[in-house]
Amino acid sequence: MEQMEMICFNLISSVGMAKSSYVEAMREAAKGAFDEAAAKMKEGDAFYAKGHDSHSDLIAQEANGEAVAFSLLLMHAEDQMMSTETIRLMAEENIKLYQRLTEMEGK
Amino acid sequence: MEQMEMICFNLISSVGMAKSSYVEAMREAAKGAFDEAAAKMKEGDAFYAKGHDSHSDLIAQEANGEAVAFSLLLMHAEDQMMSTETIRLMAEENIKLYQRLTEMEGK
Amino acid sequence: MEQMEMICFNLISSVGMAKSSYVEAMREAAKGAFDEAAAKMKEGDAFYAKGHDSHSDLIAQEANGEAVAFSLLLMHAEDQMMSTETIRLMAEENIKLYQRLTEMEGK
């Protein structure tokens, strides 16, 4: 496997794991398990950071004047990264909504 | 129109319809119409599956060593697919929140 | 800096500002400040429109038969635009949920 493919697969795998963690965080929050939700968000961030390193390597390569060749795989990897970032942001908001709901249900 | 453009337009149209269905599903849930919301999610999934087929054809082409040429149109098509996937995921969570809210309002 | 890079940076900066406004809109709604939330959504739309103009220029260029060269920067710019669109959509739904919650809390 070429180095570029390797980077893309690493990126896809890391941000995919991060995405799963963020989704699980929302599911924990739905159960009222807010500590578990916070732990899942943190777990997701650790996976995401790994993926983001691969992405940064590519950005640095291009910035150094070494063109990064296009491939569908690369596009897919970058798309996965961005969608994971969006899901992280929305998961955070979701958890807050569950906190409010849970507080209200307690009253 | 070239075959590649055709694939992209099919992809954009299918996932665009799917996205609309998912958004409508949330709006149904907001009205407390949870059966309609579920039906809209299912409708969206059928549209999405069609779009995903076009995407899989391209992935297969590239995996077979036949490079897929870059175009903005292709990038846009792939972006639309990914964002629809994200909206599907968040719509599901949204509907659950509306279910909780509706239960509470009933008490 | 080349013209293409300029367009990408404009796009990234405009949609980035729009994204921040949409996130702030959700935070205002969480505080029950719905007028402020609506103002932030409007502010975001103004930023977004600027970014979208850059994007439309590129689309027009390609549609006129002048190929748009691939770069990671361009891919990143387009991804940012799409994710901002997704966040806008979900922010709108989020604000509605906060409105319902706030109404219920008042009862």
Coordinates of C-alpha atoms in Angstrom, one line a residue:
Chain A
M1 CA 0.0 0.0 0.0
E2 CA 1.3 3.5 -0.9
Q3 CA 2.1 6.0 1.9
M4 CA -0.7 8.2 0.8
E5 CA -3.3 5.4 1.1
M6 CA -1.9 4.6 4.5
I7 CA -2.4 8.1 5.7
C8 CA -6.0 8.2 4.4
F9 CA -6.8 4.9 6.0
N10 CA -5.4 6.1 9.3
L11 CA -7.4 9.2 9.1
I12 CA -10.6 7.4 8.2
S13 CA -10.1 4.9 11.0
S14 CA -9.3 7.5 13.7
V15 CA -12.1 9.9 12.9
G16 CA -14.5 7.0 12.5
M17 CA -13.7 5.9 16.1
A18 CA -14.1 9.4 17.3
K19 CA -17.5 9.7 15.6
S20 CA -18.7 6.5 17.3
S21 CA -17.6 7.9 20.7
Y22 CA -19.5 11.1 20.1
V23 CA -22.6 9.2 19.2
E24 CA -22.2 7.0 22.2
A25 CA -21.8 10.1 24.3
M26 CA -25.3 11.3 23.2
R27 CA -26.8 7.9 23.9
E28 CA -25.3 8.0 27.5
A29 CA -26.7 11.5 28.0
A30 CA -30.1 10.2 26.8
K31 CA -30.0 7.7 29.7
G32 CA -29.0 10.5 32.1
A33 CA -25.5 9.1 32.5
F34 CA -23.7 12.4 32.2
D35 CA -20.4 11.3 33.6
E36 CA -20.2 8.5 31.1
A37 CA -21.2 11.0 28.3
A38 CA -18.4 13.3 29.3
A39 CA -15.9 10.3 29.3
K40 CA -17.1 9.3 25.8
M41 CA -16.6 12.9 24.5
K42 CA -13.1 12.8 25.9
E43 CA -12.4 9.4 24.4
G44 CA -13.7 10.8 21.0
D45 CA -11.3 13.7 21.3
A46 CA -8.3 11.4 21.8
F47 CA -9.2 9.5 18.6
Y48 CA -9.9 12.7 16.7
A49 CA -6.5 14.1 17.6
K50 CA -4.8 11.1 16.1
G51 CA -6.7 11.5 12.9
H52 CA -6.1 15.2 12.8
D53 CA -2.3 14.6 12.9
S54 CA -2.5 12.7 9.6
H55 CA -4.5 15.6 8.1
S56 CA -1.9 18.1 9.4
D57 CA 0.9 16.2 7.7
L58 CA -0.9 16.5 4.4
I59 CA -1.6 20.2 4.8
A60 CA 2.1 20.8 5.7
Q61 CA 3.1 18.8 2.6
E62 CA 1.0 21.0 0.3
A63 CA 2.1 24.2 2.0
N64 CA 5.7 23.2 1.4
G65 CA 4.9 23.2 -2.4
E66 CA 4.7 19.4 -2.7
A67 CA 1.3 18.9 -4.4
V68 CA -1.0 16.4 -2.8
A69 CA -2.5 14.2 -5.5
F70 CA -6.3 13.9 -5.7
S71 CA -8.0 10.6 -5.0
L72 CA -11.6 9.7 -4.0
L73 CA -10.1 8.0 -0.9
L74 CA -8.4 11.3 0.2
M75 CA -11.7 13.2 -0.4
H76 CA -13.6 10.6 1.6
A77 CA -11.0 10.8 4.4
E78 CA -11.3 14.6 4.6
D79 CA -15.1 14.4 4.5
Q80 CA -15.1 12.0 7.3
M81 CA -13.0 14.3 9.4
M82 CA -15.2 17.3 8.8
S83 CA -18.4 15.4 9.5
T84 CA -16.9 14.1 12.7
E85 CA -16.1 17.7 13.7
T86 CA -19.8 18.7 13.0
I87 CA -21.1 15.7 15.0
R88 CA -18.8 16.6 17.9
L89 CA -20.2 20.1 18.0
M90 CA -23.8 19.0 17.8
A91 CA -23.3 16.2 20.4
E92 CA -22.2 18.8 22.8
E93 CA -25.4 20.8 22.3
N94 CA -27.4 17.6 22.5
I95 CA -26.0 16.6 25.8
K96 CA -26.8 20.1 27.2
L97 CA -30.4 19.6 26.1
Y98 CA -30.6 16.2 27.8
Q99 CA -29.2 17.8 31.0
R100 CA -32.0 20.4 30.9
L101 CA -34.6 17.7 30.3
T102 CA -33.3 15.5 33.0
E103 CA -33.3 18.4 35.5
M104 CA -36.9 19.2 34.6
E105 CA -38.0 15.6 34.9
G106 CA -36.6 15.5 38.4
K107 CA -38.8 18.4 39.4
Chain B
M1 CA -23.4 15.0 -20.7
E2 CA -20.5 12.8 -19.8
Q3 CA -21.0 9.7 -17.7
M4 CA -19.1 11.1 -14.8
E5 CA -21.3 14.2 -14.7
M6 CA -24.4 12.0 -14.9
I7 CA -23.2 10.0 -11.8
C8 CA -22.6 13.2 -9.9
F9 CA -26.0 14.6 -10.7
N10 CA -27.7 11.4 -9.7
L11 CA -25.8 11.4 -6.4
I12 CA -26.6 15.1 -5.7
S13 CA -30.3 14.6 -6.5
S14 CA -30.7 11.4 -4.5
V15 CA -29.0 12.5 -1.4
G16 CA -30.7 15.9 -1.7
M17 CA -34.0 14.2 -1.6
A18 CA -32.9 12.1 1.4
K19 CA -31.8 15.3 3.2
S20 CA -35.2 16.9 2.7
S21 CA -36.9 13.7 4.1
Y22 CA -34.7 13.8 7.2
V23 CA -35.5 17.5 7.8
E24 CA -39.2 16.8 7.3
A25 CA -38.9 13.9 9.8
M26 CA -37.7 16.4 12.4
R27 CA -40.5 18.8 11.7
E28 CA -43.0 15.9 12.0
A29 CA -41.5 15.0 15.4
A30 CA -41.7 18.6 16.5
K31 CA -45.5 18.4 15.9
G32 CA -45.6 15.1 17.9
A33 CA -46.3 13.1 14.8
F34 CA -43.8 10.3 15.5
D35 CA -45.3 7.8 13.1
E36 CA -45.0 10.3 10.2
A37 CA -41.5 11.1 11.4
A38 CA -40.5 7.4 11.3
A39 CA -42.0 7.2 7.8
K40 CA -40.0 10.2 6.6
M41 CA -36.8 8.7 8.0
K42 CA -37.5 5.5 6.0
E43 CA -38.3 7.5 2.9
G44 CA -35.0 9.3 3.3
D45 CA -33.1 6.1 3.7
A46 CA -34.5 4.8 0.4
F47 CA -33.4 8.0 -1.4
Y48 CA -30.0 7.8 0.3
A49 CA -29.5 4.2 -0.8
K50 CA -29.9 5.2 -4.4
G51 CA -27.3 7.9 -4.0
H52 CA -24.9 5.7 -2.2
D53 CA -25.0 3.2 -5.1
S54 CA -23.5 5.9 -7.4
H55 CA -20.9 6.6 -4.9
S56 CA -20.0 2.9 -4.5
D57 CA -19.5 2.7 -8.3
L58 CA -16.9 5.4 -8.2
I59 CA -15.1 3.9 -5.2
A60 CA -15.0 0.5 -7.1
Q61 CA -13.7 2.3 -10.2
E62 CA -10.8 3.8 -8.2
A63 CA -10.1 0.6 -6.3
N64 CA -9.7 -1.1 -9.7
G65 CA -6.9 1.2 -10.5
E66 CA -8.9 3.4 -12.8
A67 CA -8.3 6.9 -11.5
V68 CA -11.4 9.1 -10.9
A69 CA -10.8 12.6 -12.2
F70 CA -11.2 15.5 -9.9
S71 CA -14.0 18.0 -10.5
L72 CA -15.7 20.5 -8.3
L73 CA -19.0 18.8 -9.2
L74 CA -17.7 15.5 -7.8
M75 CA -16.5 17.2 -4.7
H76 CA -19.8 18.8 -4.2
A77 CA -21.6 15.5 -4.8
E78 CA -19.5 13.7 -2.1
D79 CA -19.9 16.6 0.3
Q80 CA -23.7 16.5 -0.1
M81 CA -23.6 12.8 0.6
M82 CA -21.6 13.2 3.8
S83 CA -23.6 16.1 5.1
T84 CA -26.8 14.1 4.5
E85 CA -25.3 11.2 6.6
T86 CA -24.6 13.7 9.4
I87 CA -28.1 15.2 9.2
R88 CA -29.6 11.7 9.3
L89 CA -27.7 10.9 12.5
M90 CA -28.6 14.2 14.2
A91 CA -32.3 13.9 13.0
E92 CA -32.5 10.6 14.8
E93 CA -31.2 12.2 18.0
N94 CA -33.5 15.1 17.5
I95 CA -36.6 12.9 17.2
K96 CA -35.7 11.2 20.5
L97 CA -35.5 14.6 22.2
Y98 CA -38.9 15.5 20.9
Q99 CA -40.3 12.2 22.2
R100 CA -39.0 12.9 25.6
L101 CA -40.4 16.4 25.5
T102 CA -43.8 15.2 24.3
E103 CA -43.9 12.6 27.1
M104 CA -43.1 15.3 29.7
E105 CA -45.7 17.7 28.3
G106 CA -48.3 15.0 28.6
K107 CA -47.7 14.6 32.4
Chain C
M1 CA -0.7 34.5 -3.2
E2 CA -2.4 33.1 -6.2
Q3 CA -6.0 34.1 -7.0
M4 CA -7.2 30.6 -6.3
E5 CA -5.7 30.5 -2.8
M6 CA -7.2 34.0 -2.2
I7 CA -10.7 32.6 -3.1
C8 CA -10.2 29.6 -0.8
F9 CA -9.1 31.8 2.1
N10 CA -12.0 34.1 1.6
L11 CA -14.4 31.1 1.6
I12 CA -12.8 29.5 4.7
S13 CA -12.9 32.8 6.6
S14 CA -16.5 33.8 5.7
V15 CA -18.0 30.4 6.4
G16 CA -15.9 30.1 9.6
M17 CA -17.4 33.3 10.9
A18 CA -20.9 32.1 9.9
K19 CA -20.3 28.8 11.8
S20 CA -19.3 30.7 14.9
S21 CA -22.5 32.9 14.7
Y22 CA -24.7 29.8 14.4
V23 CA -23.0 28.2 17.4
E24 CA -23.5 31.4 19.4
A25 CA -27.1 31.4 18.3
M26 CA -27.6 28.0 20.0
R27 CA -25.8 29.3 23.1
E28 CA -28.1 32.3 23.3
A29 CA -31.2 30.0 22.9
A30 CA -29.9 27.9 25.7
K31 CA -30.0 31.0 27.9
G32 CA -33.5 31.7 26.8
A33 CA -32.4 34.7 24.8
F34 CA -34.3 34.0 21.7
D35 CA -34.1 37.5 20.1
E36 CA -30.4 37.4 20.4
A37 CA -30.4 33.8 18.9
A38 CA -32.4 35.1 15.9
A39 CA -30.0 38.0 15.5
K40 CA -27.0 35.6 15.6
M41 CA -28.6 33.4 12.9
K42 CA -29.1 36.4 10.7
E43 CA -25.5 37.5 11.3
G44 CA -24.4 34.0 10.3
D45 CA -26.4 34.1 7.1
A46 CA -24.7 37.4 6.1
F47 CA -21.3 35.9 6.6
Y48 CA -22.3 32.7 4.8
A49 CA -23.6 34.6 1.8
K50 CA -20.2 36.2 1.3
G51 CA -18.5 32.8 1.4
H52 CA -21.1 31.3 -1.0
D53 CA -20.3 34.0 -3.6
S54 CA -16.7 32.8 -3.7
H55 CA -17.9 29.2 -4.1
S56 CA -20.3 30.3 -6.9
D57 CA -17.5 31.9 -8.8
L58 CA -15.6 28.6 -8.8
I59 CA -18.7 26.6 -9.9
A60 CA -19.2 29.1 -12.8
Q61 CA -15.6 28.8 -13.8
E62 CA -15.9 25.0 -14.1
A63 CA -19.2 25.2 -15.8
N64 CA -17.6 27.4 -18.4
G65 CA -15.2 24.6 -19.2
E66 CA -12.3 26.1 -17.3
A67 CA -11.1 23.2 -15.1
V68 CA -10.6 24.1 -11.4
A69 CA -7.4 22.6 -10.2
F70 CA -7.5 20.3 -7.2
S71 CA -5.8 21.3 -3.9
L72 CA -6.2 20.3 -0.3
L73 CA -6.9 23.9 0.5
L74 CA -9.9 24.0 -2.0
M75 CA -11.2 20.7 -0.6
H76 CA -10.9 22.1 2.9
A77 CA -12.7 25.3 1.9
E78 CA -15.6 23.3 0.3
D79 CA -15.8 21.0 3.4
Q80 CA -16.0 24.0 5.7
M81 CA -18.8 25.4 3.6
M82 CA -20.8 22.2 3.7
S83 CA -20.4 21.7 7.4
T84 CA -21.5 25.2 8.1
E85 CA -24.6 24.5 6.1
T86 CA -25.3 21.4 8.2
I87 CA -24.6 23.3 11.5
R88 CA -27.0 26.1 10.4
L89 CA -29.8 23.5 9.8
M90 CA -29.2 21.8 13.1
A91 CA -28.9 25.1 15.0
E92 CA -32.4 26.0 13.7
E93 CA -33.8 22.7 15.1
N94 CA -31.9 23.2 18.3
I95 CA -33.3 26.6 18.9
K96 CA -36.8 25.2 18.5
L97 CA -36.1 22.6 21.1
Y98 CA -34.9 25.3 23.5
Q99 CA -38.1 27.2 22.9
R100 CA -40.2 24.2 23.8
L101 CA -38.1 23.5 26.9
T102 CA -38.3 27.2 28.0
E103 CA -42.1 27.2 27.5
M104 CA -42.4 24.1 29.6
E105 CA -40.1 25.4 32.3
G106 CA -42.3 28.4 32.6
K107 CA -45.4 26.3 33.4

